[in-house]
C-alpha positions as YAML, in Angstrom:
chain: A
units: angstrom
residues:
- id: 1
  name: MET
  ca: [13.69, 256.69, 163.71]
- id: 2
  name: SER
  ca: [13.58, 260.50, 163.95]
- id: 3
  name: ASN
  ca: [10.43, 262.38, 164.88]
- id: 4
  name: GLU
  ca: [10.49, 264.09, 161.48]
- id: 5
  name: LEU
  ca: [10.45, 260.77, 159.65]
- id: 6
  name: VAL
  ca: [7.65, 259.46, 161.84]
- id: 7
  name: LYS
  ca: [5.50, 262.53, 161.15]
- id: 8
  name: LYS
  ca: [6.23, 262.27, 157.43]
- id: 9
  name: GLU
  ca: [5.12, 258.63, 157.34]
- id: 10
  name: GLU
  ca: [1.99, 259.45, 159.36]
- id: 11
  name: ASN
  ca: [1.10, 262.25, 156.95]
- id: 12
  name: GLN
  ca: [1.61, 260.00, 153.95]
- id: 13
  name: ALA
  ca: [-0.54, 257.28, 155.50]
- id: 14
  name: GLN
  ca: [-3.26, 259.80, 156.28]
- id: 15
  name: LYS
  ca: [-3.18, 261.10, 152.70]
- id: 16
  name: LYS
  ca: [-3.54, 257.58, 151.30]
- id: 17
  name: GLU
  ca: [-6.61, 256.99, 153.48]
- id: 18
  name: LEU
  ca: [-8.50, 259.98, 152.06]
- id: 19
  name: THR
  ca: [-11.32, 259.07, 149.72]
- id: 20
  name: ALA
  ca: [-11.62, 260.63, 146.27]
- id: 21
  name: SER
  ca: [-14.47, 262.84, 147.44]
- id: 22
  name: GLU
  ca: [-12.39, 264.07, 150.39]
- id: 23
  name: ARG
  ca: [-9.50, 264.91, 148.08]
- id: 24
  name: PHE
  ca: [-11.97, 266.69, 145.80]
- id: 25
  name: THR
  ca: [-13.21, 268.75, 148.75]
- id: 26
  name: GLY
  ca: [-9.65, 269.74, 149.64]
- id: 27
  name: MET
  ca: [-8.96, 270.70, 146.03]
- id: 28
  name: VAL
  ca: [-12.11, 272.86, 145.86]
- id: 29
  name: ILE
  ca: [-11.17, 274.73, 149.03]
- id: 30
  name: ASN
  ca: [-7.60, 275.35, 147.85]
- id: 31
  name: GLU
  ca: [-8.73, 276.37, 144.37]
- id: 32
  name: PHE
  ca: [-11.35, 278.76, 145.74]
- id: 33
  name: GLN
  ca: [-8.96, 280.38, 148.19]
- id: 34
  name: GLY
  ca: [-6.32, 280.76, 145.50]
- id: 35
  name: ASN
  ca: [-8.71, 282.57, 143.16]
- id: 36
  name: VAL
  ca: [-11.29, 284.27, 145.37]
- id: 37
  name: GLY
  ca: [-10.07, 284.52, 148.93]
- id: 38
  name: GLN
  ca: [-10.36, 283.09, 152.44]
- id: 39
  name: LEU
  ca: [-13.01, 280.41, 152.83]
- id: 40
  name: ASN
  ca: [-14.64, 278.96, 155.91]
- id: 41
  name: LEU
  ca: [-16.91, 275.95, 155.43]
- id: 42
  name: ASN
  ca: [-18.72, 274.05, 158.14]
- id: 43
  name: GLU
  ca: [-18.88, 270.25, 158.21]
- id: 44
  name: TYR
  ca: [-22.31, 270.13, 156.58]
- id: 45
  name: GLN
  ca: [-21.13, 272.23, 153.64]
- id: 46
  name: LYS
  ca: [-18.09, 269.98, 153.24]
- id: 47
  name: GLN
  ca: [-20.40, 266.97, 153.15]
- id: 48
  name: LEU
  ca: [-22.42, 268.63, 150.39]
- id: 49
  name: ILE
  ca: [-19.21, 269.08, 148.39]
- id: 50
  name: ARG
  ca: [-18.37, 265.40, 148.84]
- id: 51
  name: ASN
  ca: [-21.85, 264.60, 147.48]
- id: 52
  name: TYR
  ca: [-21.13, 266.86, 144.51]
- id: 53
  name: PHE
  ca: [-18.06, 264.84, 143.65]
- id: 54
  name: ILE
  ca: [-20.05, 261.61, 143.38]
- id: 55
  name: GLY
  ca: [-22.79, 263.26, 141.29]
- id: 56
  name: ILE
  ca: [-20.36, 265.08, 139.00]
- id: 57
  name: ASP
  ca: [-18.19, 262.00, 138.53]
- id: 58
  name: ASN
  ca: [-21.20, 260.01, 137.40]
- id: 59
  name: ALA
  ca: [-22.42, 262.80, 135.09]
- id: 60
  name: LEU
  ca: [-19.01, 262.98, 133.41]
- id: 61
  name: LYS
  ca: [-19.07, 259.24, 132.70]
- id: 62
  name: ILE
  ca: [-22.52, 259.46, 131.12]
- id: 63
  name: ALA
  ca: [-21.58, 262.52, 129.05]
- id: 64
  name: GLU
  ca: [-18.35, 260.89, 127.84]
- id: 65
  name: GLU
  ca: [-20.22, 257.75, 126.81]
- id: 66
  name: ARG
  ca: [-22.65, 259.89, 124.81]
- id: 67
  name: ARG
  ca: [-19.78, 261.84, 123.22]
- id: 68
  name: SER
  ca: [-18.20, 258.61, 122.04]
- id: 69
  name: TYR
  ca: [-21.23, 257.94, 119.84]
- id: 70
  name: SER
  ca: [-21.14, 261.34, 118.17]
- id: 71
  name: LYS
  ca: [-19.21, 261.73, 114.90]
- id: 72
  name: LYS
  ca: [-19.29, 265.51, 115.23]
- id: 73
  name: LYS
  ca: [-17.68, 265.32, 118.66]
- id: 74
  name: ALA
  ca: [-15.06, 262.74, 117.76]
- id: 75
  name: ASN
  ca: [-12.32, 265.39, 117.88]
- id: 76
  name: ASP
  ca: [-13.57, 267.03, 121.09]
- id: 77
  name: PRO
  ca: [-11.58, 266.45, 124.27]
- id: 78
  name: ALA
  ca: [-12.71, 263.50, 126.34]
- id: 79
  name: ILE
  ca: [-15.22, 264.49, 129.01]
- id: 80
  name: THR
  ca: [-13.06, 263.56, 131.97]
- id: 81
  name: TRP
  ca: [-11.80, 265.29, 135.10]
- id: 82
  name: GLN
  ca: [-8.54, 266.26, 133.39]
- id: 83
  name: ASN
  ca: [-10.48, 268.38, 130.88]
- id: 84
  name: VAL
  ca: [-12.74, 270.18, 133.34]
- id: 85
  name: ASN
  ca: [-12.34, 273.90, 134.10]
- id: 86
  name: MET
  ca: [-11.54, 273.39, 137.76]
- id: 87
  name: ASN
  ca: [-11.30, 277.12, 138.54]
- id: 88
  name: LYS
  ca: [-14.92, 277.72, 137.58]
- id: 89
  name: LEU
  ca: [-16.07, 274.45, 139.12]
- id: 90
  name: ALA
  ca: [-14.49, 275.29, 142.48]
- id: 91
  name: VAL
  ca: [-16.35, 278.61, 142.67]
- id: 92
  name: ASP
  ca: [-19.65, 277.03, 141.56]
- id: 93
  name: VAL
  ca: [-19.33, 274.17, 144.03]
- id: 94
  name: VAL
  ca: [-18.60, 276.46, 146.98]
- id: 95
  name: GLN
  ca: [-21.45, 278.86, 146.21]
- id: 96
  name: ASN
  ca: [-23.98, 276.04, 145.79]
- id: 97
  name: ALA
  ca: [-22.80, 274.34, 148.99]
- id: 98
  name: LYS
  ca: [-23.13, 277.61, 150.92]
- id: 99
  name: LEU
  ca: [-26.65, 277.92, 149.55]
- id: 100
  name: GLY
  ca: [-27.43, 274.44, 150.88]
- id: 101
  name: LEU
  ca: [-28.28, 272.66, 147.64]
- id: 102
  name: ASP
  ca: [-27.58, 268.92, 147.79]
- id: 103
  name: MET
  ca: [-26.83, 266.83, 144.70]
- id: 104
  name: ALA
  ca: [-27.70, 263.68, 146.65]
- id: 105
  name: VAL
  ca: [-31.31, 264.85, 147.01]
- id: 106
  name: THR
  ca: [-33.57, 264.09, 144.04]
- id: 107
  name: ASN
  ca: [-34.38, 267.17, 141.93]
- id: 108
  name: HIS
  ca: [-32.20, 269.45, 144.07]
- id: 109
  name: LEU
  ca: [-29.16, 270.02, 141.88]
- id: 110
  name: SER
  ca: [-27.84, 268.61, 138.62]
- id: 111
  name: VAL
  ca: [-24.75, 269.11, 136.48]
- id: 112
  name: VAL
  ca: [-24.55, 269.92, 132.76]
- id: 113
  name: PRO
  ca: [-21.10, 269.78, 131.09]
- id: 114
  name: TYR
  ca: [-20.43, 271.71, 127.89]
- id: 115
  name: LEU
  ca: [-17.29, 272.51, 125.94]
- id: 116
  name: ASN
  ca: [-16.01, 276.08, 126.23]
- id: 117
  name: GLY
  ca: [-14.58, 276.93, 122.81]
- id: 118
  name: LYS
  ca: [-12.27, 279.59, 124.23]
- id: 119
  name: THR
  ca: [-10.54, 277.39, 126.79]
- id: 120
  name: ASN
  ca: [-11.11, 273.98, 125.16]
- id: 121
  name: LYS
  ca: [-12.14, 272.83, 128.62]
- id: 122
  name: TYR
  ca: [-15.51, 271.67, 129.87]
- id: 123
  name: ASP
  ca: [-17.46, 274.11, 132.01]
- id: 124
  name: LEU
  ca: [-19.79, 272.30, 134.39]
- id: 125
  name: ASN
  ca: [-23.04, 274.15, 135.05]
- id: 126
  name: LEU
  ca: [-24.58, 273.25, 138.40]
- id: 127
  name: MET
  ca: [-28.31, 273.82, 137.94]
- id: 128
  name: PRO
  ca: [-30.96, 273.89, 140.71]
- id: 129
  name: GLY
  ca: [-33.83, 271.50, 139.97]
- id: 130
  name: TYR
  ca: [-37.42, 272.23, 140.89]
- id: 131
  name: GLU
  ca: [-37.02, 270.88, 144.44]
- id: 132
  name: GLY
  ca: [-33.89, 273.00, 144.76]
- id: 133
  name: LEU
  ca: [-35.79, 276.09, 143.65]
- id: 134
  name: ARG
  ca: [-38.54, 275.32, 146.16]
- id: 135
  name: TYR
  ca: [-35.98, 274.81, 148.93]
- id: 136
  name: VAL
  ca: [-34.23, 278.11, 148.22]
- id: 137
  name: ALA
  ca: [-37.51, 280.04, 147.99]
- id: 138
  name: ILE
  ca: [-38.62, 278.79, 151.40]
- id: 139
  name: LYS
  ca: [-35.20, 279.34, 152.98]
- id: 140
  name: TYR
  ca: [-34.82, 282.94, 151.77]
- id: 141
  name: ALA
  ca: [-38.45, 284.08, 152.11]
- id: 142
  name: ILE
  ca: [-39.05, 287.18, 154.21]
- id: 143
  name: TYR
  ca: [-42.16, 285.62, 155.75]
- id: 144
  name: PRO
  ca: [-42.07, 282.03, 157.12]
- id: 145
  name: ILE
  ca: [-43.48, 279.53, 154.63]
- id: 146
  name: ILE
  ca: [-45.10, 276.22, 155.58]
- id: 147
  name: ASP
  ca: [-45.17, 274.73, 152.10]
- id: 148
  name: ILE
  ca: [-45.17, 275.44, 148.37]
- id: 149
  name: ARG
  ca: [-47.47, 273.15, 146.39]
- id: 150
  name: VAL
  ca: [-47.35, 272.98, 142.60]
- id: 151
  name: GLU
  ca: [-49.72, 270.96, 140.41]
- id: 152
  name: LEU
  ca: [-50.65, 270.68, 136.76]
- id: 153
  name: ILE
  ca: [-54.37, 270.87, 136.01]
- id: 154
  name: HIS
  ca: [-55.81, 268.40, 133.50]
- id: 155
  name: LYS
  ca: [-59.02, 268.73, 131.51]
- id: 156
  name: ASN
  ca: [-60.94, 266.20, 133.61]
- id: 157
  name: ASP
  ca: [-59.76, 267.62, 136.96]
- id: 158
  name: LYS
  ca: [-61.90, 269.98, 139.04]
- id: 159
  name: PHE
  ca: [-60.20, 273.24, 139.98]
- id: 160
  name: LYS
  ca: [-61.72, 276.38, 141.47]
- id: 161
  name: MET
  ca: [-60.17, 279.56, 142.86]
- id: 162
  name: THR
  ca: [-61.81, 280.65, 146.11]
- id: 163
  name: SER
  ca: [-61.35, 283.11, 148.96]
- id: 164
  name: LYS
  ca: [-62.15, 282.59, 152.65]
- id: 165
  name: ASN
  ca: [-61.83, 285.43, 155.15]
- id: 166
  name: ASN
  ca: [-59.75, 287.36, 152.62]
- id: 167
  name: VAL
  ca: [-57.35, 284.41, 152.29]
- id: 168
  name: GLU
  ca: [-56.62, 283.12, 148.78]
- id: 169
  name: CYS
  ca: [-57.64, 279.47, 148.53]
- id: 170
  name: TYR
  ca: [-58.50, 276.83, 145.95]
- id: 171
  name: GLU
  ca: [-60.41, 273.62, 145.47]
- id: 172
  name: PHE
  ca: [-58.67, 270.88, 143.52]
- id: 173
  name: ASP
  ca: [-59.98, 267.40, 142.92]
- id: 174
  name: ILE
  ca: [-58.59, 264.68, 140.66]
- id: 175
  name: GLU
  ca: [-61.80, 262.83, 139.90]
- id: 176
  name: ASN
  ca: [-60.25, 260.17, 137.63]
- id: 177
  name: PRO
  ca: [-56.50, 259.68, 138.19]
- id: 178
  name: PHE
  ca: [-56.38, 257.15, 135.31]
- id: 179
  name: ASP
  ca: [-57.96, 259.44, 132.74]
- id: 180
  name: ARG
  ca: [-57.22, 263.05, 133.59]
- id: 181
  name: GLY
  ca: [-57.15, 264.28, 130.01]
- id: 182
  name: GLU
  ca: [-54.70, 266.77, 128.54]
- id: 183
  name: VAL
  ca: [-52.97, 269.45, 130.57]
- id: 184
  name: ILE
  ca: [-54.85, 272.77, 130.43]
- id: 185
  name: GLY
  ca: [-52.83, 274.74, 132.98]
- id: 186
  name: GLY
  ca: [-51.24, 274.66, 136.40]
- id: 187
  name: PHE
  ca: [-51.22, 276.30, 139.81]
- id: 188
  name: GLY
  ca: [-48.85, 276.99, 142.64]
- id: 189
  name: TYR
  ca: [-49.91, 277.68, 146.21]
- id: 190
  name: ILE
  ca: [-47.56, 279.36, 148.67]
- id: 191
  name: ARG
  ca: [-48.79, 278.64, 152.20]
- id: 192
  name: TYR
  ca: [-47.40, 280.93, 154.90]
- id: 193
  name: GLN
  ca: [-47.51, 280.62, 158.67]
- id: 194
  name: ASP
  ca: [-49.55, 283.81, 158.50]
- id: 195
  name: GLU
  ca: [-52.31, 282.51, 156.25]
- id: 196
  name: THR
  ca: [-53.38, 286.02, 155.25]
- id: 197
  name: ARG
  ca: [-50.26, 286.11, 153.09]
- id: 198
  name: ASN
  ca: [-51.10, 282.88, 151.23]
- id: 199
  name: LYS
  ca: [-50.56, 283.26, 147.50]
- id: 200
  name: LEU
  ca: [-52.23, 281.36, 144.66]
- id: 201
  name: VAL
  ca: [-50.46, 281.45, 141.29]
- id: 202
  name: VAL
  ca: [-52.52, 280.20, 138.32]
- id: 203
  name: MET
  ca: [-51.35, 279.89, 134.73]
- id: 204
  name: SER
  ca: [-53.02, 278.49, 131.62]
- id: 205
  name: LYS
  ca: [-51.19, 276.06, 129.36]
- id: 206
  name: ALA
  ca: [-50.81, 278.88, 126.82]
- id: 207
  name: GLU
  ca: [-49.10, 281.04, 129.47]
- id: 208
  name: LEU
  ca: [-46.76, 278.20, 130.41]
- id: 209
  name: LEU
  ca: [-45.89, 277.57, 126.77]
- id: 210
  name: LYS
  ca: [-44.97, 281.25, 126.36]
- id: 211
  name: ARG
  ca: [-41.99, 280.46, 128.56]
- id: 212
  name: LYS
  ca: [-40.90, 277.65, 126.27]
- id: 213
  name: PRO
  ca: [-37.52, 278.58, 124.72]
- id: 214
  name: SER
  ca: [-37.60, 279.19, 120.96]
- id: 215
  name: THR
  ca: [-34.94, 276.52, 120.50]
- id: 216
  name: ALA
  ca: [-36.71, 273.97, 122.72]
- id: 217
  name: ALA
  ca: [-35.85, 270.38, 121.80]
- id: 218
  name: ALA
  ca: [-38.71, 268.13, 120.67]
- id: 219
  name: GLU
  ca: [-37.32, 265.35, 122.88]
- id: 220
  name: PHE
  ca: [-38.42, 267.45, 125.86]
- id: 221
  name: TRP
  ca: [-41.35, 269.56, 124.74]
- id: 222
  name: GLY
  ca: [-42.73, 267.28, 122.03]
- id: 223
  name: GLY
  ca: [-43.31, 268.15, 118.37]
- id: 224
  name: GLU
  ca: [-41.48, 267.59, 115.08]
- id: 225
  name: LYS
  ca: [-37.92, 266.32, 114.92]
- id: 226
  name: ASP
  ca: [-35.61, 265.02, 112.23]
- id: 227
  name: LYS
  ca: [-35.75, 261.29, 111.63]
- id: 228
  name: TRP
  ca: [-32.50, 259.43, 111.00]
- id: 229
  name: GLU
  ca: [-31.87, 255.93, 109.70]
- id: 230
  name: ASN
  ca: [-28.40, 254.42, 109.33]
- id: 231
  name: GLY
  ca: [-26.76, 257.80, 109.68]
- id: 232
  name: LYS
  ca: [-28.96, 259.54, 107.10]
- id: 233
  name: LYS
  ca: [-31.80, 262.02, 107.50]
- id: 234
  name: VAL
  ca: [-34.94, 260.49, 106.00]
- id: 235
  name: GLY
  ca: [-37.56, 263.05, 106.99]
- id: 236
  name: THR
  ca: [-39.29, 264.18, 110.17]
- id: 237
  name: GLU
  ca: [-41.42, 262.55, 112.82]
- id: 238
  name: THR
  ca: [-43.75, 263.72, 115.58]
- id: 239
  name: ILE
  ca: [-42.83, 262.68, 119.10]
- id: 240
  name: GLU
  ca: [-44.65, 263.13, 122.39]
- id: 241
  name: GLY
  ca: [-41.59, 264.23, 124.34]
- id: 242
  name: TRP
  ca: [-41.79, 265.03, 128.04]
- id: 243
  name: GLN
  ca: [-44.02, 268.07, 127.86]
- id: 244
  name: GLU
  ca: [-45.78, 267.49, 131.20]
- id: 245
  name: GLU
  ca: [-42.46, 267.41, 133.05]
- id: 246
  name: MET
  ca: [-41.33, 270.59, 131.32]
- id: 247
  name: LEU
  ca: [-44.63, 272.35, 132.05]
- id: 248
  name: TYR
  ca: [-44.40, 271.32, 135.69]
- id: 249
  name: LYS
  ca: [-40.88, 272.69, 136.05]
- id: 250
  name: THR
  ca: [-42.00, 275.91, 134.39]
- id: 251
  name: MET
  ca: [-44.88, 276.20, 136.88]
- id: 252
  name: VAL
  ca: [-42.52, 275.65, 139.83]
- id: 253
  name: ARG
  ca: [-40.16, 278.33, 138.55]
- id: 254
  name: ALA
  ca: [-43.01, 280.82, 138.08]
- id: 255
  name: THR
  ca: [-44.42, 280.10, 141.55]
- id: 256
  name: CYS
  ca: [-41.10, 280.45, 143.37]
- id: 257
  name: LYS
  ca: [-40.56, 283.83, 141.72]
- id: 258
  name: LYS
  ca: [-43.67, 285.07, 143.54]
- id: 259
  name: VAL
  ca: [-42.05, 284.56, 146.95]
- id: 260
  name: PRO
  ca: [-40.92, 287.90, 148.48]
- id: 261
  name: LEU
  ca: [-37.31, 287.49, 149.63]
- id: 262
  name: ASP
  ca: [-35.72, 288.78, 152.81]
- id: 263
  name: PRO
  ca: [-33.01, 291.34, 151.91]
- id: 264
  name: LYS
  ca: [-31.17, 290.43, 155.11]
- id: 265
  name: LYS
  ca: [-30.84, 286.83, 153.96]
- id: 266
  name: ILE
  ca: [-29.69, 287.55, 150.42]
- id: 267
  name: ASN
  ca: [-25.97, 286.90, 150.20]
- id: 268
  name: GLU
  ca: [-23.26, 286.45, 147.61]
- id: 269
  name: SER
  ca: [-24.02, 282.76, 147.20]
- id: 270
  name: TYR
  ca: [-27.71, 283.34, 146.52]
- id: 271
  name: ILE
  ca: [-27.00, 286.03, 143.92]
- id: 272
  name: TYR
  ca: [-24.29, 283.96, 142.22]
- id: 273
  name: VAL
  ca: [-26.28, 280.72, 141.99]
- id: 274
  name: MET
  ca: [-29.71, 282.11, 141.13]
- id: 275
  name: GLU
  ca: [-28.49, 284.63, 138.58]
- id: 276
  name: SER
  ca: [-26.29, 282.03, 136.90]
- id: 277
  name: ALA
  ca: [-29.20, 279.59, 136.74]
- id: 278
  name: GLU
  ca: [-31.60, 282.19, 135.36]
- id: 279
  name: ASN
  ca: [-29.17, 283.43, 132.73]
- id: 280
  name: TYR
  ca: [-28.43, 279.89, 131.61]
- id: 281
  name: TYR
  ca: [-32.11, 278.98, 131.45]
- id: 282
  name: VAL
  ca: [-33.19, 282.10, 129.57]
- id: 283
  name: GLU
  ca: [-30.31, 282.42, 127.14]
- id: 284
  name: SER
  ca: [-29.40, 279.01, 125.81]
- id: 285
  name: GLN
  ca: [-29.92, 275.99, 128.01]
- id: 286
  name: GLU
  ca: [-32.39, 274.34, 125.65]
- id: 287
  name: ASP
  ca: [-30.23, 275.37, 122.69]
- id: 288
  name: LYS
  ca: [-27.28, 273.46, 124.15]
- id: 289
  name: VAL
  ca: [-29.53, 270.45, 124.64]
- id: 290
  name: ASN
  ca: [-30.68, 270.72, 121.04]
- id: 291
  name: GLN
  ca: [-27.07, 270.67, 119.89]
- id: 292
  name: GLU
  ca: [-26.47, 267.51, 121.91]
- id: 293
  name: ILE
  ca: [-29.40, 265.81, 120.23]
- id: 294
  name: GLU
  ca: [-28.38, 266.85, 116.72]
- id: 295
  name: GLU
  ca: [-24.83, 265.70, 117.26]
- id: 296
  name: ASN
  ca: [-26.05, 262.29, 118.40]
- id: 297
  name: ALA
  ca: [-28.44, 261.93, 115.47]
- id: 298
  name: ASN
  ca: [-26.11, 259.48, 113.67]
- id: 299
  name: LYS
  ca: [-26.87, 256.88, 116.27]
- id: 300
  name: GLU
  ca: [-29.51, 254.45, 115.09]
- id: 301
  name: LEU
  ca: [-31.08, 254.62, 118.54]
- id: 302
  name: ILE
  ca: [-31.04, 257.61, 120.88]
- id: 303
  name: ASP
  ca: [-31.79, 256.80, 124.50]
- id: 304
  name: ILE
  ca: [-34.31, 259.47, 125.41]
- id: 305
  name: LYS
  ca: [-33.82, 258.67, 129.09]
- id: 306
  name: ALA
  ca: [-30.42, 260.29, 128.76]
- id: 307
  name: LYS
  ca: [-32.37, 263.56, 128.86]
- id: 308
  name: GLU
  ca: [-31.96, 263.58, 132.62]
- id: 309
  name: THR
  ca: [-28.34, 264.53, 132.28]
- id: 310
  name: MET
  ca: [-28.70, 266.77, 129.24]
- id: 311
  name: GLU
  ca: [-31.05, 269.51, 130.42]
- id: 312
  name: SER
  ca: [-30.36, 272.10, 133.04]
- id: 313
  name: GLU
  ca: [-33.13, 271.32, 135.45]
- id: 314
  name: THR
  ca: [-33.01, 267.61, 135.23]
- id: 315
  name: GLU
  ca: [-33.23, 265.39, 138.20]
- id: 316
  name: ASN
  ca: [-29.90, 264.13, 139.46]
- id: 317
  name: PRO
  ca: [-28.00, 261.39, 137.64]
- id: 318
  name: PRO
  ca: [-28.11, 257.97, 139.28]
- id: 319
  name: ALA
  ca: [-26.04, 257.95, 142.43]
- id: 320
  name: VAL
  ca: [-22.73, 256.14, 142.28]
- id: 321
  name: SER
  ca: [-20.78, 255.31, 145.40]
- id: 322
  name: GLU
  ca: [-17.04, 255.75, 145.50]
- id: 323
  name: GLU
  ca: [-16.65, 252.06, 146.19]
- id: 324
  name: ASN
  ca: [-18.17, 251.25, 142.80]
- id: 325
  name: THR
  ca: [-15.68, 253.27, 140.81]
- id: 326
  name: THR
  ca: [-13.20, 251.23, 138.84]
- id: 327
  name: GLU
  ca: [-9.44, 251.61, 138.80]
- id: 328
  name: GLU
  ca: [-9.70, 252.84, 135.22]
- id: 329
  name: ASN
  ca: [-12.10, 255.59, 136.25]
- id: 330
  name: GLN
  ca: [-9.87, 256.50, 139.17]
- id: 331
  name: ASN
  ca: [-7.01, 256.99, 136.71]
- id: 332
  name: ASP
  ca: [-9.19, 259.41, 134.72]
- id: 333
  name: ARG
  ca: [-9.31, 261.79, 137.65]
- id: 334
  name: PRO
  ca: [-6.77, 264.47, 138.49]
- id: 335
  name: SER
  ca: [-4.74, 263.94, 141.62]
- id: 336
  name: PHE
  ca: [-6.88, 266.06, 143.90]
...
């Protein structure tokens, strides 16, 4: 057997042994280099990309299952790998990996697919969660940070702003954890190594609600929503929603914005990821969620827990290992 044939067989065997996430990583690198330019990733960043594959793959399955229940989306392309805008995804994946965000860490990074009417492909928005925002703020701060604490304040809690030796401080006591009353506000405390720089951010509930998007979905923020029975609108109903979670995320976002950043640390990846996340959040992220809910209104029962894959700052979808993927799902993927 010639040396050429031996090498060819070895290469083929090696290719067969690659996992789907490894092939995905190779595709991302090739796609990025073909559209943007030379790319050098370390092993940790490559591992982050492999984690992205597992998280994205699971999110696509959940989104496709939801689409299948929607009459309005019956003619939309299936939400599968073949219908994903891979050019955009490759750039997003690389920039988030270089920033250090990990989809395998709870509340770090989530994915939101939506159909781009111009390309008829699905753009996948990778959105930092509140732990991701906290991680980035600490990493890129100009002054070393020990911790960023964020809490909601309830009516029956005891909260007081104080100052000791010209250092901003607070007193916070949850006197009855089983009956805290309604939320009346929130606070964030940025604790630096140099305690004279410590920063206390306090916001009332009214101030937090000012940041609620005008198109906010009742499933998240609470309030009135259309009521459907057997595919027909029969009126409206008031639902509690997940307002506390939304207020908390809003408080985290507001607190992290108070962290002075180090200009020397700011790079292309930071600008790309954070600006994309901010634009998406401000412009239409809740509006896209609202559309999802309306389009699923013909279902007799809407699983509100599906919210965790529908909003931009949701916690990560349940982890799925590559070993648990079926042959059918494997066939749905492009040949990375």
